[in-house]
Each structure stands twice: as structure tokens, then as C-alpha cells.
Amino acid sequence: DAGVIQSPRHEVTEMGQEVTLRCKPISGHDYLFWYRQTMMRGLELLIYFNNNVPIDDSGMPEDRFSAKMPNASFSTLKIQPSEPRDSAVYFCASSYTSSSYEQYFGPGTRLTVT
Amino acid sequence: AQTVTQSQPEMSVQEAETVTLSCTYDTSESDYYLFWYKQPPSRQMILVIRQEAYKQQNATENRFSVNFQKAAKSFSLKISDSQLGDAAMYFCAYRSAGKSTFGDGTTLTVKP
């Protein structure tokens, strides 16, 4: 398996623009997680899905953030409108159902909002 | 809510020496799992080792081992014979009912 795939790897955009981050989880995994990593706040869980259904979105910063998982092999995280404070590395991770399994992380998307 | 605390923001070790990274957690659950992840400068998160809470035996993976003290809710990582390639940020993580909680990380520097 190719692992968790994220695109784009780098994104630079201007404040106010819409940003869409994409993730393809490992085939067969039924959990998908979106994290944000910054120096100030560390690694934050934004939202996670089980079998394509959002389970906990309490980490989503505000209404400007939205995430979808239309099928088992694809998820998006959208920021509209983007702000400079959204600059961070965004990770997608997937895993099997049992908590005994580790999460497999994608390479991350480095987002810069100017 | 579960919390994970890594009290050492930074640690350093001499090459070939041993270093221990600390982690404590808080939970009221009895069924959970603990993990250590490594994040090198490439920023790719890599699993180092896992521990099942129901197992008393400490997990070991080559030069990496844990000291799991369930009653104290402590889960430290010991790296033996440290190598330059061990330099990275290390995250302690707790997982139960699908969801994971990560600590703030410890940056490990390995001195040649």
C-alpha cells in the first residue's frame, strides 16, 4: 500500500481565499483523522470519522473549517475564508477500528496564508 | 477527558548513551492503548512502540523500551545506545474508543 496520501504537499494562499486539503486513507482503514500542527499549539485533533461518518468535530476551530468524507477512500478539509493564523501543517491519519492499532499518518500539507 | 502530559519539552543525549522520555496520562477508562511516535525533521510521523494497558509486561522494540506504570499512569520511553538518527520530536499518545490524544512532544537532540 502507498500509505496515506495527502495533497497538496504545500499550499500558499492569500487571506480570504478558499483552501481545500485532500486525503486518501489506507485501503481497509475505517477511521480517518485530521490534525493540525503548529509550534504554539502542538498537534491538535480537528475531527475524525468512522466509516465515513463524522464522530467528533469538537476540535474544529470555527465555522470557517469544514470536513467531509464522501466515501471510504477520500476526505477533504476546507477552510473558507482562510486567515494567516490558519498557517500550519495539516496531517491526515487513518487506522483500523480497534484502538490497539496505531494511526498511519500522511506526509502532511504545509499551509501558508499570507 | 483524557489528557497526556510530556513534561520535558527538550532533551539531549550523547551518542551511544541512554535517555528516558517521560509521559503521564489521565483517564478513568480501563481499556486503552499507549503509543510513542517519532517525528523526524521530515515531519513524517512514525510509530516507535505500543503498549496494551491490560499487559503488565513492558513493550520492547530493539533499542526502544517502555516503563509502563499503570497505577501511576506513567508511560516513559527509554532509548538505549542512542544514534544520530534518533534525533526527532517524540510524541506520547493515548488511544481508547477510536480516538487518540497526543502529548505536546519532546524534542530529542543526539550529540555526536
Coordinates of C-alpha atoms in Angstrom, one line a residue:
Chain A
D1 CA 0.0 0.0 0.0
A2 CA 1.2 3.5 -0.7
G3 CA 0.3 4.8 2.7
V4 CA -1.9 7.8 3.5
I5 CA -1.8 10.2 0.6
Q6 CA -2.2 13.9 1.1
S7 CA -2.4 16.7 -1.5
P8 CA -1.1 19.2 -2.0
R9 CA 2.1 18.9 0.0
H10 CA 2.5 22.7 0.1
E11 CA -0.1 25.4 -0.3
V12 CA 0.4 29.1 -0.3
T13 CA -2.6 31.3 -0.5
E14 CA -3.8 34.8 0.3
M15 CA -6.0 35.7 3.2
G16 CA -9.7 35.3 2.3
Q17 CA -9.2 32.6 -0.3
E18 CA -10.7 29.1 0.0
V19 CA -8.3 26.3 0.7
T20 CA -9.1 22.6 0.2
L21 CA -6.8 19.9 1.5
R22 CA -7.2 16.3 0.4
C23 CA -6.6 12.9 1.9
K24 CA -6.7 9.3 0.7
P25 CA -6.6 6.9 3.6
I26 CA -5.1 3.4 3.6
S27 CA -7.4 0.9 2.0
G28 CA -9.4 -1.0 4.6
H29 CA -8.9 1.5 7.4
D30 CA -12.2 2.7 8.8
Y31 CA -11.0 5.6 10.9
L32 CA -9.8 8.9 9.5
F33 CA -8.4 11.8 11.5
W34 CA -7.5 15.4 10.6
Y35 CA -4.8 17.1 12.8
R36 CA -3.2 20.5 12.7
Q37 CA 0.3 21.1 14.0
T38 CA 1.8 24.4 15.0
M39 CA 4.7 25.4 17.2
M40 CA 2.3 27.2 19.6
R41 CA -0.4 24.7 19.9
G42 CA 1.3 21.4 19.1
L43 CA -0.7 18.6 17.5
E44 CA -4.4 19.2 17.6
L45 CA -7.1 16.8 16.6
L46 CA -9.6 18.7 14.4
I47 CA -12.1 16.0 13.5
Y48 CA -12.3 12.3 13.0
F49 CA -14.5 9.9 11.0
N50 CA -15.6 6.3 11.5
N51 CA -16.9 4.5 8.4
N52 CA -17.2 7.9 6.7
V53 CA -19.4 9.4 9.5
P54 CA -18.0 12.3 11.5
I55 CA -17.8 11.2 15.1
D56 CA -16.2 14.2 16.9
D57 CA -15.6 17.6 15.4
S58 CA -15.1 19.5 18.6
G59 CA -11.6 20.3 17.6
M60 CA -12.6 22.3 14.5
P61 CA -11.6 25.9 15.3
E62 CA -14.6 27.6 13.9
D63 CA -17.2 27.7 11.2
R64 CA -14.6 28.5 8.6
F65 CA -13.4 24.9 8.8
S66 CA -15.4 22.0 7.3
A67 CA -14.5 18.4 6.6
K68 CA -16.2 15.8 4.5
M69 CA -15.7 12.1 3.8
P70 CA -17.9 11.2 0.8
N71 CA -16.6 7.7 0.6
A72 CA -14.1 5.3 2.3
S73 CA -11.2 6.4 0.1
F74 CA -11.4 10.2 0.2
S75 CA -11.7 13.1 2.6
T76 CA -11.4 16.9 2.4
L77 CA -10.7 19.6 4.8
K78 CA -11.8 23.0 3.7
I79 CA -11.0 26.4 5.1
Q80 CA -13.2 29.3 3.8
P81 CA -12.2 32.1 4.1
S82 CA -8.6 31.4 5.1
E83 CA -6.7 33.6 7.6
P84 CA -3.0 34.0 8.4
R85 CA -3.5 32.2 11.8
D86 CA -4.5 29.1 9.8
S87 CA -0.9 28.7 8.7
A88 CA 0.2 25.2 9.9
V89 CA 0.9 21.7 8.9
Y90 CA -2.2 19.7 8.4
F91 CA -2.0 15.9 8.8
C92 CA -4.4 13.2 7.8
A93 CA -4.2 9.8 9.5
S94 CA -6.1 6.6 9.2
S95 CA -6.3 3.4 11.2
Y96 CA -8.3 0.2 11.8
T97 CA -11.2 0.2 14.2
S98 CA -9.6 -1.3 17.2
S99 CA -7.8 1.1 19.5
S100 CA -4.9 -1.4 19.6
Y101 CA -3.9 -0.2 16.1
E102 CA -1.7 2.7 15.6
Q103 CA -2.6 5.6 13.3
Y104 CA -0.8 5.9 10.0
F105 CA 0.0 9.5 9.2
G106 CA 0.2 11.1 5.8
P107 CA 3.2 13.4 4.9
G108 CA 1.2 16.5 5.8
T109 CA 0.2 19.6 4.0
R110 CA 2.1 22.8 4.9
L111 CA -0.3 25.7 4.5
T112 CA 0.8 29.2 4.4
V113 CA -1.7 32.0 4.4
T114 CA -0.3 35.5 3.6
Chain B
A1 CA -11.5 13.9 29.1
Q2 CA -8.2 12.2 28.6
T3 CA -5.0 14.2 28.9
V4 CA -1.5 13.3 28.0
T5 CA 1.4 15.3 29.5
Q6 CA 5.0 15.3 28.4
S7 CA 6.9 17.4 30.9
Q8 CA 10.2 17.6 29.0
P9 CA 9.9 20.0 26.0
E10 CA 13.6 19.2 25.2
M11 CA 16.1 16.5 26.0
S12 CA 19.6 15.8 24.8
V13 CA 21.7 12.7 24.9
Q14 CA 25.2 11.7 23.9
E15 CA 25.5 9.3 21.1
A16 CA 25.6 5.7 22.4
E17 CA 24.1 6.7 25.7
T18 CA 20.7 6.0 27.1
V19 CA 17.9 8.6 27.5
T20 CA 14.4 8.3 29.0
L21 CA 11.5 10.5 27.9
S22 CA 8.6 10.9 30.3
C23 CA 4.9 10.7 29.7
T24 CA 1.9 10.7 32.1
Y25 CA -1.7 10.5 31.3
D26 CA -5.1 10.8 32.9
T27 CA -8.0 8.6 32.3
S28 CA -10.9 6.9 34.0
E29 CA -11.1 4.1 31.5
S30 CA -9.6 0.6 31.9
D31 CA -9.3 -0.4 28.3
Y32 CA -6.8 1.7 26.4
Y33 CA -3.5 1.6 24.5
L34 CA -0.5 3.8 24.6
F35 CA 1.9 4.7 21.8
W36 CA 5.2 6.5 21.2
Y37 CA 5.5 8.2 17.8
K38 CA 8.6 9.8 16.3
Q39 CA 8.6 12.8 14.1
P40 CA 12.0 13.5 12.4
P41 CA 12.7 16.7 10.6
S42 CA 11.0 15.2 7.5
R43 CA 7.8 15.6 9.7
Q44 CA 6.6 12.1 8.9
M45 CA 5.0 10.6 12.0
I46 CA 6.3 7.1 12.6
L47 CA 5.2 4.6 15.3
V48 CA 8.0 3.6 17.7
I49 CA 6.3 1.3 20.1
R50 CA 2.9 0.5 21.6
Q51 CA 1.7 -0.8 24.9
E52 CA -1.6 -2.5 25.8
A53 CA -2.9 -1.3 29.1
Y54 CA -4.0 -4.8 30.1
K55 CA -0.5 -6.2 29.8
Q56 CA 1.8 -5.8 32.7
Q57 CA 4.9 -6.7 30.6
N58 CA 6.7 -3.7 29.3
A59 CA 6.9 -3.5 25.5
T60 CA 10.3 -3.6 23.8
E61 CA 11.3 -2.9 20.2
N62 CA 15.1 -3.3 19.7
R63 CA 16.7 -0.3 21.3
F64 CA 13.4 1.2 22.4
S65 CA 11.6 0.1 25.6
V66 CA 8.9 1.5 27.8
N67 CA 8.3 1.6 31.5
F68 CA 4.6 1.3 32.0
Q69 CA 3.3 2.0 35.4
K70 CA -0.5 1.7 35.2
A71 CA -1.3 2.7 38.7
A72 CA 0.8 5.8 38.4
K73 CA -0.5 6.4 34.8
S74 CA 3.1 6.8 33.6
F75 CA 4.5 5.6 30.3
S76 CA 8.1 6.5 29.7
L77 CA 10.2 5.7 26.7
K78 CA 13.8 4.5 27.1
I79 CA 16.2 4.7 24.1
S80 CA 19.3 2.7 24.5
D81 CA 22.5 3.1 22.5
S82 CA 21.3 6.4 21.1
Q83 CA 22.1 7.1 17.5
L84 CA 22.2 10.3 15.5
G85 CA 19.1 9.1 13.6
D86 CA 17.1 9.1 16.8
A87 CA 17.1 12.9 16.8
A88 CA 13.5 13.9 16.4
M89 CA 10.4 15.0 18.2
Y90 CA 8.7 12.2 20.2
F91 CA 5.0 12.2 21.0
C92 CA 3.3 10.1 23.6
A93 CA -0.3 9.1 22.6
Y94 CA -3.2 7.5 24.3
R95 CA -6.0 5.8 22.4
S96 CA -9.3 4.5 23.5
A97 CA -12.7 4.0 21.7
G98 CA -11.0 5.0 18.5
K99 CA -9.9 8.5 19.5
S100 CA -6.3 9.4 20.2
T101 CA -4.9 12.1 22.5
F102 CA -1.3 13.3 21.9
G103 CA 1.1 15.0 24.3
D104 CA 2.9 18.2 23.3
G105 CA 6.0 16.3 22.3
T106 CA 9.7 16.2 23.5
T107 CA 12.4 17.3 21.1
L108 CA 15.4 14.9 21.4
T109 CA 18.9 16.1 20.4
V110 CA 21.6 13.5 19.9
K111 CA 25.1 14.8 20.3
P112 CA 27.9 13.1 18.5

